[in-house]
XYZ file of N, CA, C and O in Angstrom:
536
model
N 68.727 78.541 77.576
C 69.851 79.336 77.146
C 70.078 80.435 78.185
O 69.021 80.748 78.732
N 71.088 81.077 78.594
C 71.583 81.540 79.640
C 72.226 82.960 78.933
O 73.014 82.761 78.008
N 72.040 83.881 79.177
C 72.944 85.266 79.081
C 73.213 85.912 80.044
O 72.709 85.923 81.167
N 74.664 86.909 79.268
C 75.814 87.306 80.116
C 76.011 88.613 79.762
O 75.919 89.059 78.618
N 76.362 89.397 81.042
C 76.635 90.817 79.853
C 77.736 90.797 79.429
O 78.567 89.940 79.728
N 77.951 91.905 78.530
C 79.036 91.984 77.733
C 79.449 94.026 77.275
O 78.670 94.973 77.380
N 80.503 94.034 76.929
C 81.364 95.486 76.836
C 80.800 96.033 75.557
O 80.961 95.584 74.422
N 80.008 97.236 75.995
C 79.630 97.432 74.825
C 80.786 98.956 74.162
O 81.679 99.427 74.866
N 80.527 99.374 73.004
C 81.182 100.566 72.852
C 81.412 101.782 73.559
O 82.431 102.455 73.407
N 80.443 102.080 74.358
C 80.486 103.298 75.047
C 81.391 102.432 77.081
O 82.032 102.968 77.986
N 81.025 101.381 76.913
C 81.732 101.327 77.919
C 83.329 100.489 77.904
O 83.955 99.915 78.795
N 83.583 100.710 76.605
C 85.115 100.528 76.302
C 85.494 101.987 76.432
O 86.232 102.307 77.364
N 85.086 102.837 75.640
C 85.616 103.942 75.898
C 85.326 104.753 77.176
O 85.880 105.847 77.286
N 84.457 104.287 78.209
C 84.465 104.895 79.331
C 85.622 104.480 79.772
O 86.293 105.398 80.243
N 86.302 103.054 79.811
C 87.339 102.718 80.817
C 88.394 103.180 80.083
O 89.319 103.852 80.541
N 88.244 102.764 78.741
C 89.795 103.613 77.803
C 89.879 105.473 78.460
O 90.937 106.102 78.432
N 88.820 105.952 78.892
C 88.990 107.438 79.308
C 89.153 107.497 80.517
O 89.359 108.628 80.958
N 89.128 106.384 81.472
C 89.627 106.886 82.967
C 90.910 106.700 83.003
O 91.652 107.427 83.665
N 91.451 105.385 82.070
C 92.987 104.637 82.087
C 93.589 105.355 81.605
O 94.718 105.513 82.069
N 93.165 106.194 80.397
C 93.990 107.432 80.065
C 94.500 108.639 81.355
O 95.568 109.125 81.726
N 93.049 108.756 81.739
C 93.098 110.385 82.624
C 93.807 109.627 83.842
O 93.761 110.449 84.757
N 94.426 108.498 84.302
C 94.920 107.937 85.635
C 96.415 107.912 84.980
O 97.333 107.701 85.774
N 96.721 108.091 83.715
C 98.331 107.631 83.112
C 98.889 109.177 83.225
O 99.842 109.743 83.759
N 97.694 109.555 82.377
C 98.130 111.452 82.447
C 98.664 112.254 83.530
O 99.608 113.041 83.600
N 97.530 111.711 84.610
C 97.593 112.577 86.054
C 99.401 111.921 86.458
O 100.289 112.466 87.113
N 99.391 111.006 85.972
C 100.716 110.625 86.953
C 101.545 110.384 85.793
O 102.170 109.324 85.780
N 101.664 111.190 84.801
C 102.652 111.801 83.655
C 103.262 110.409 83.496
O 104.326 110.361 84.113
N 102.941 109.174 82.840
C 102.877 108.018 82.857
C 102.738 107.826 81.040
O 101.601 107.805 80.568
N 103.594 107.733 80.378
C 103.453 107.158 78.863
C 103.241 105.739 78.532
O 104.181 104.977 78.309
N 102.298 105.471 78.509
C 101.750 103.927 78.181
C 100.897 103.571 77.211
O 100.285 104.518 76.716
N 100.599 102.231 76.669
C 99.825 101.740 75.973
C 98.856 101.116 76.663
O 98.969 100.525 77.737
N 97.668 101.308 75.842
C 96.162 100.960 76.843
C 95.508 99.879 75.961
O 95.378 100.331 74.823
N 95.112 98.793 76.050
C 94.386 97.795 75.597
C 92.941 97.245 75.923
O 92.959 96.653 77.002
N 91.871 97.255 75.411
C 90.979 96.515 76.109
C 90.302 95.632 75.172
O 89.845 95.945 74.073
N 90.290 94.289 75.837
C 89.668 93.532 74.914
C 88.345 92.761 75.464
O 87.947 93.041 76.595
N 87.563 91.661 74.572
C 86.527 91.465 75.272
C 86.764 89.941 75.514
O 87.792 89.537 74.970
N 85.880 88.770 76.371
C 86.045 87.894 77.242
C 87.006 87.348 76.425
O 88.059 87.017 76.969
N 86.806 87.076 74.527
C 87.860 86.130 74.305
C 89.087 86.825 74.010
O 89.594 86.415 72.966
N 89.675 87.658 74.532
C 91.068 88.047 73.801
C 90.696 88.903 72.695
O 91.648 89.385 72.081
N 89.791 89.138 72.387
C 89.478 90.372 71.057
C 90.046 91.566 71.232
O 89.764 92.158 72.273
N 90.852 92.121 70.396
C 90.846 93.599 70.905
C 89.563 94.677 70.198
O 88.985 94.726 69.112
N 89.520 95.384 71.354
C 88.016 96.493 70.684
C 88.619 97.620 70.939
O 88.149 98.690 70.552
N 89.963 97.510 71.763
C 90.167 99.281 71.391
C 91.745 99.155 71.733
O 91.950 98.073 72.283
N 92.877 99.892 71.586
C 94.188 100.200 72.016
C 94.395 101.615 71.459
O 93.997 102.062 70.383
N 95.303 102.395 72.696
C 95.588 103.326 72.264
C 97.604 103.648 73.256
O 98.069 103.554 74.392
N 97.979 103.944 72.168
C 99.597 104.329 72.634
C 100.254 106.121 73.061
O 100.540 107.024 72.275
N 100.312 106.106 74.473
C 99.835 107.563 74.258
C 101.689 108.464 74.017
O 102.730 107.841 73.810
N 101.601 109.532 74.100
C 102.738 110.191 73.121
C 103.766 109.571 74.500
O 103.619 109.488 75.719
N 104.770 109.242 73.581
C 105.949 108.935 74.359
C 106.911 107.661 74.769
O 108.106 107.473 74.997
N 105.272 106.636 74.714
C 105.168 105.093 75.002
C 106.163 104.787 73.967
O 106.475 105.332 72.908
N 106.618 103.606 74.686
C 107.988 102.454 73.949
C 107.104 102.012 72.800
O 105.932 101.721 73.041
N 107.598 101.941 71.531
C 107.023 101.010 70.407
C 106.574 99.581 71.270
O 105.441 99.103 71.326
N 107.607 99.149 71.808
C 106.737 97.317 72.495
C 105.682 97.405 73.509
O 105.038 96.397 73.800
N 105.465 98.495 74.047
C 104.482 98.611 74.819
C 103.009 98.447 74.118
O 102.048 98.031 74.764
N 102.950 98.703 73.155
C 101.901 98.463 72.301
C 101.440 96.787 71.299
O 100.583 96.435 70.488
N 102.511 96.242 71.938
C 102.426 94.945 71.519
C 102.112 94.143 72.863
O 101.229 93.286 72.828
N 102.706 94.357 73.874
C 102.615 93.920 75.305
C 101.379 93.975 76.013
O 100.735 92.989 76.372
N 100.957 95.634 76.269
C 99.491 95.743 76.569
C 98.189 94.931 75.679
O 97.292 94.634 76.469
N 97.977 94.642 74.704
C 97.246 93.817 74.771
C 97.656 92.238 74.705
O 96.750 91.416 74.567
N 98.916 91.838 74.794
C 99.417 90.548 75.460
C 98.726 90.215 76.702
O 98.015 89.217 76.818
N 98.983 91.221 77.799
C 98.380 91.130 79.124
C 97.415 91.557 78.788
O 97.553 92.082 79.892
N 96.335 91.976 78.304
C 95.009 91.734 78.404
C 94.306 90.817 78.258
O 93.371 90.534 79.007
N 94.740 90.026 76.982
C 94.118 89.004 76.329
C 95.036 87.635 77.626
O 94.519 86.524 77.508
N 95.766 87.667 78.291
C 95.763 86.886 79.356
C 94.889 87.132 80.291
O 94.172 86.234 80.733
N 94.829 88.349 80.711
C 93.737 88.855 81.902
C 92.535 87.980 81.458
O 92.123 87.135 82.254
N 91.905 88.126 80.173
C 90.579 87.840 79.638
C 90.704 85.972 79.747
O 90.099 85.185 80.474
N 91.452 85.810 78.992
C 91.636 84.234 79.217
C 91.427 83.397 79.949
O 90.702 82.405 79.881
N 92.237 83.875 80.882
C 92.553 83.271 81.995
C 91.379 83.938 83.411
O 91.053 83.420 84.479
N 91.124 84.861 82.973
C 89.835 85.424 84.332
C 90.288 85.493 85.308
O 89.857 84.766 86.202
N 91.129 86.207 85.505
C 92.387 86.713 87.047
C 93.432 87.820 86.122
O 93.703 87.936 84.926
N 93.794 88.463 87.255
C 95.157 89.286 86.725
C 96.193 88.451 86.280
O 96.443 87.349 86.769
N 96.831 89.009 85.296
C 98.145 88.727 84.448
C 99.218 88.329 85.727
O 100.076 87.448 85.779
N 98.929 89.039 86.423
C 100.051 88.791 87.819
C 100.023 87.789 88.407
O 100.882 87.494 89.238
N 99.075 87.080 88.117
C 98.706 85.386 88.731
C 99.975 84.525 88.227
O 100.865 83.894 88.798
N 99.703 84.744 87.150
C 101.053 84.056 86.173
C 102.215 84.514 86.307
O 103.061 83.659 86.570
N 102.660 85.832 86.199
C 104.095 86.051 86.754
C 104.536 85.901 88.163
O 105.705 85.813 88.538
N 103.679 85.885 88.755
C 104.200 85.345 90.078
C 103.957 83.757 90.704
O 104.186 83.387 91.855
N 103.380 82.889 89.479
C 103.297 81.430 89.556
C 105.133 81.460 89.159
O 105.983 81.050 89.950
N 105.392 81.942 88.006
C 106.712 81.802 87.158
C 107.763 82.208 88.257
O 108.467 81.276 88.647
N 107.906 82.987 88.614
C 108.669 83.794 89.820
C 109.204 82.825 90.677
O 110.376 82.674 91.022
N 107.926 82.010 91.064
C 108.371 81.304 92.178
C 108.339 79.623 91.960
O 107.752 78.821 92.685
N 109.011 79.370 90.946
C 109.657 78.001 89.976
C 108.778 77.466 88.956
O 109.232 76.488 88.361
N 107.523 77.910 88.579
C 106.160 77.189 87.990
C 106.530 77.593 86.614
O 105.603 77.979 85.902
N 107.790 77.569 86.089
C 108.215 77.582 84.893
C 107.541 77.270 83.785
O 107.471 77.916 82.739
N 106.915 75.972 84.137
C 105.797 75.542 82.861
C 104.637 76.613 82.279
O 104.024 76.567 81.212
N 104.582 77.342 83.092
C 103.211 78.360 82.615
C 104.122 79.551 81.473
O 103.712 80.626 81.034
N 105.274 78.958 81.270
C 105.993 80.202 79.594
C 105.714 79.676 78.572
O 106.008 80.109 77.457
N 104.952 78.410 78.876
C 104.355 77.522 77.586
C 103.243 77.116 77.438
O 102.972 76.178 76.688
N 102.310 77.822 78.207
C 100.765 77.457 77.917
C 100.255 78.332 76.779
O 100.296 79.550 76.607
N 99.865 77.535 76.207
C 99.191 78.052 74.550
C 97.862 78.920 74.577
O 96.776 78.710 75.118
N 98.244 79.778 73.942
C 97.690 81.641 73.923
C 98.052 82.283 74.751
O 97.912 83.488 74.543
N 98.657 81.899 76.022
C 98.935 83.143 76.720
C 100.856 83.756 76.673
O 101.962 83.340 77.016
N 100.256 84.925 76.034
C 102.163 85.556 76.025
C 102.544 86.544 77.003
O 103.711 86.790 77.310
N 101.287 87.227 77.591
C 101.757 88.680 78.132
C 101.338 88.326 80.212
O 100.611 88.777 81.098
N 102.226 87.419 80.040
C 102.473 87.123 81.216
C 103.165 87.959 82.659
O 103.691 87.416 83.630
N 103.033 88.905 82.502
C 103.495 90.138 83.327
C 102.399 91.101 84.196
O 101.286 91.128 83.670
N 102.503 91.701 85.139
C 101.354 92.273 85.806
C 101.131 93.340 84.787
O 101.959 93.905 84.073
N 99.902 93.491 84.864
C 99.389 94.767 84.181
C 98.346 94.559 83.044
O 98.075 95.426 82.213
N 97.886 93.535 83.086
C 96.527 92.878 83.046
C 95.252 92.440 83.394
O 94.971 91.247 83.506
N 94.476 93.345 83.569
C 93.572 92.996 84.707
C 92.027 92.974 84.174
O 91.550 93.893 83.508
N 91.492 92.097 84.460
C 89.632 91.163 83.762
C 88.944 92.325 84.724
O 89.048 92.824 85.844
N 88.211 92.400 83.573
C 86.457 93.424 83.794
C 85.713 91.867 84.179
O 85.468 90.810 83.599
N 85.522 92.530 85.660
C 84.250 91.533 85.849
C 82.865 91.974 86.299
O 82.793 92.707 87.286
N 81.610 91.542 85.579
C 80.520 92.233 85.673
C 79.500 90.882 87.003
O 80.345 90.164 87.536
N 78.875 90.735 87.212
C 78.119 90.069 88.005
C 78.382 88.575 87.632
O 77.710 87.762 86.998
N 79.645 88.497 88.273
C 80.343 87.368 88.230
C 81.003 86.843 86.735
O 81.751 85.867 86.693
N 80.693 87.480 85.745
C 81.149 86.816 84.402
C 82.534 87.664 84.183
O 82.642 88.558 85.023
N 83.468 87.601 83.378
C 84.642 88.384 82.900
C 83.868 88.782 81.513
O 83.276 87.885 80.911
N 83.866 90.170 80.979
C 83.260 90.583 80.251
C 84.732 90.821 79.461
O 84.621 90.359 78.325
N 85.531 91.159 79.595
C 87.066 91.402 79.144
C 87.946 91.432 79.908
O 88.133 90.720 80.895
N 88.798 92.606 79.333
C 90.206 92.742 80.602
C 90.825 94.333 79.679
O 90.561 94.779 78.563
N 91.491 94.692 80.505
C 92.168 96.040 80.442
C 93.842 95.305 80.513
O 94.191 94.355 81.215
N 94.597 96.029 79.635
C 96.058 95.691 79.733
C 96.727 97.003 79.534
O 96.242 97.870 78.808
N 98.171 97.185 80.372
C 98.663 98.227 79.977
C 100.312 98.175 79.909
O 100.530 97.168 80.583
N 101.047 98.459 79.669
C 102.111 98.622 79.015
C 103.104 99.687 78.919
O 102.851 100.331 77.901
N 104.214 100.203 79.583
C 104.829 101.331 79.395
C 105.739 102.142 80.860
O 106.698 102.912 80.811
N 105.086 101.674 81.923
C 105.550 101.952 83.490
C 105.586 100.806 84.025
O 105.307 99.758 83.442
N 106.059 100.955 85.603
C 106.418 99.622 86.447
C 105.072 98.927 86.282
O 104.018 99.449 85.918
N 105.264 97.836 86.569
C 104.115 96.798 86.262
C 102.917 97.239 87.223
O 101.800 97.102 86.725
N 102.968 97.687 88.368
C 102.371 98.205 89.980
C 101.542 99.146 89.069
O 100.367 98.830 88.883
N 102.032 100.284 88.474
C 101.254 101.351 87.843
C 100.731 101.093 86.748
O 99.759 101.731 86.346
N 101.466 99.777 85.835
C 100.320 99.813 84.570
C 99.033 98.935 85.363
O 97.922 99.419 85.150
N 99.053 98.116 85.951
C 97.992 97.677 86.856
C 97.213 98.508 87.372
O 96.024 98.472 87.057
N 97.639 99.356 88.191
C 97.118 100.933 88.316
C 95.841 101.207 87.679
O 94.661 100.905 87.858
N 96.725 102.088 86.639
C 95.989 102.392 85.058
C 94.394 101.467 84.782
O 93.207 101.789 84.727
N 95.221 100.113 84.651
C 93.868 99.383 83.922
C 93.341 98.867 85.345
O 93.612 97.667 85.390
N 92.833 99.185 86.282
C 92.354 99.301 87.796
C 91.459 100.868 87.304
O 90.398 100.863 86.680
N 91.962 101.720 87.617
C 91.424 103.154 87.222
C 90.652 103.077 85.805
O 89.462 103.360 85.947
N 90.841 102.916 85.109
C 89.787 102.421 83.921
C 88.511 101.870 84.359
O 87.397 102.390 84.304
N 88.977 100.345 84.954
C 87.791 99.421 85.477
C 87.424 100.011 86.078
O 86.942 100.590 85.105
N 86.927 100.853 87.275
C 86.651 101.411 88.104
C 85.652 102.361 87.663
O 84.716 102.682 88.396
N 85.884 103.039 85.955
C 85.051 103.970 85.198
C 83.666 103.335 85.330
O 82.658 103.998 85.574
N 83.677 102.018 85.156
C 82.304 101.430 85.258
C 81.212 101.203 86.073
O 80.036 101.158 85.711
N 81.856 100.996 87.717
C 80.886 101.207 88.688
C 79.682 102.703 88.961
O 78.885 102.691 89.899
């Protein structure tokens, strides 16, 4: 039998507290998602200002990030450039950048999603989160 690490509570909320303090610094209203390898959510938070759909979206692109084990941006830019078929692969909806997999010593432990600014900066965000962990 083989084990993997995995996201525990204190290090959801480490990355939920950098993705926050990286949205803040750059006066950025977004929704923050993090879930674990399968698409679970273990934490979201919508901070004052964020679009109501942003909070449905960010963990869309997470739970793709996690899924799929690559950024959300893999997929919107397969779609972009004619790969149409990927608006119909089953479980994944939040096909947009701004999804991005926690990866620990080679495994995807989750993914960070965010929601609310250009796609470049919610990527950003859940980049600056991940980053809480090293």
């Amino acid at each position: 039998m083989k084990t993997k690490p995995y996201l525990c509570l204190d290090d959801v909320k480490r990355i939920a507290a950098a993705a926050e303090a990286e949205a803040l610094a750059n006066q950025w209203a977004v929704s923050i998602a993090i879930v674990d390898d399968g698409g679970h959510l273990l934490w979201q938070q919508r901070l004052d200002g964020a679009a109501a759909i942003s909070a449905q979206i960010a963990p869309a692109k997470a739970r793709t990030a996690a899924l799929g084990r690559r950024e959300s941006k893999v997929y919107e830019d397969m779609i972009n450039q004619g790969r149409t078929s990927f608006l119909s692969a089953p479980g994944l909806d939040g096909l947009l950048e701004g999804g991005v997999p926690v990866l620990v010593d080679g495994h995807c432990v989750g993914a960070v999603g965010v929601s609310g600014v250009k796609s470049i900066e919610d990527a950003q965000i859940a980049k600056a989160g991940i980053a809480a962990l090293a």
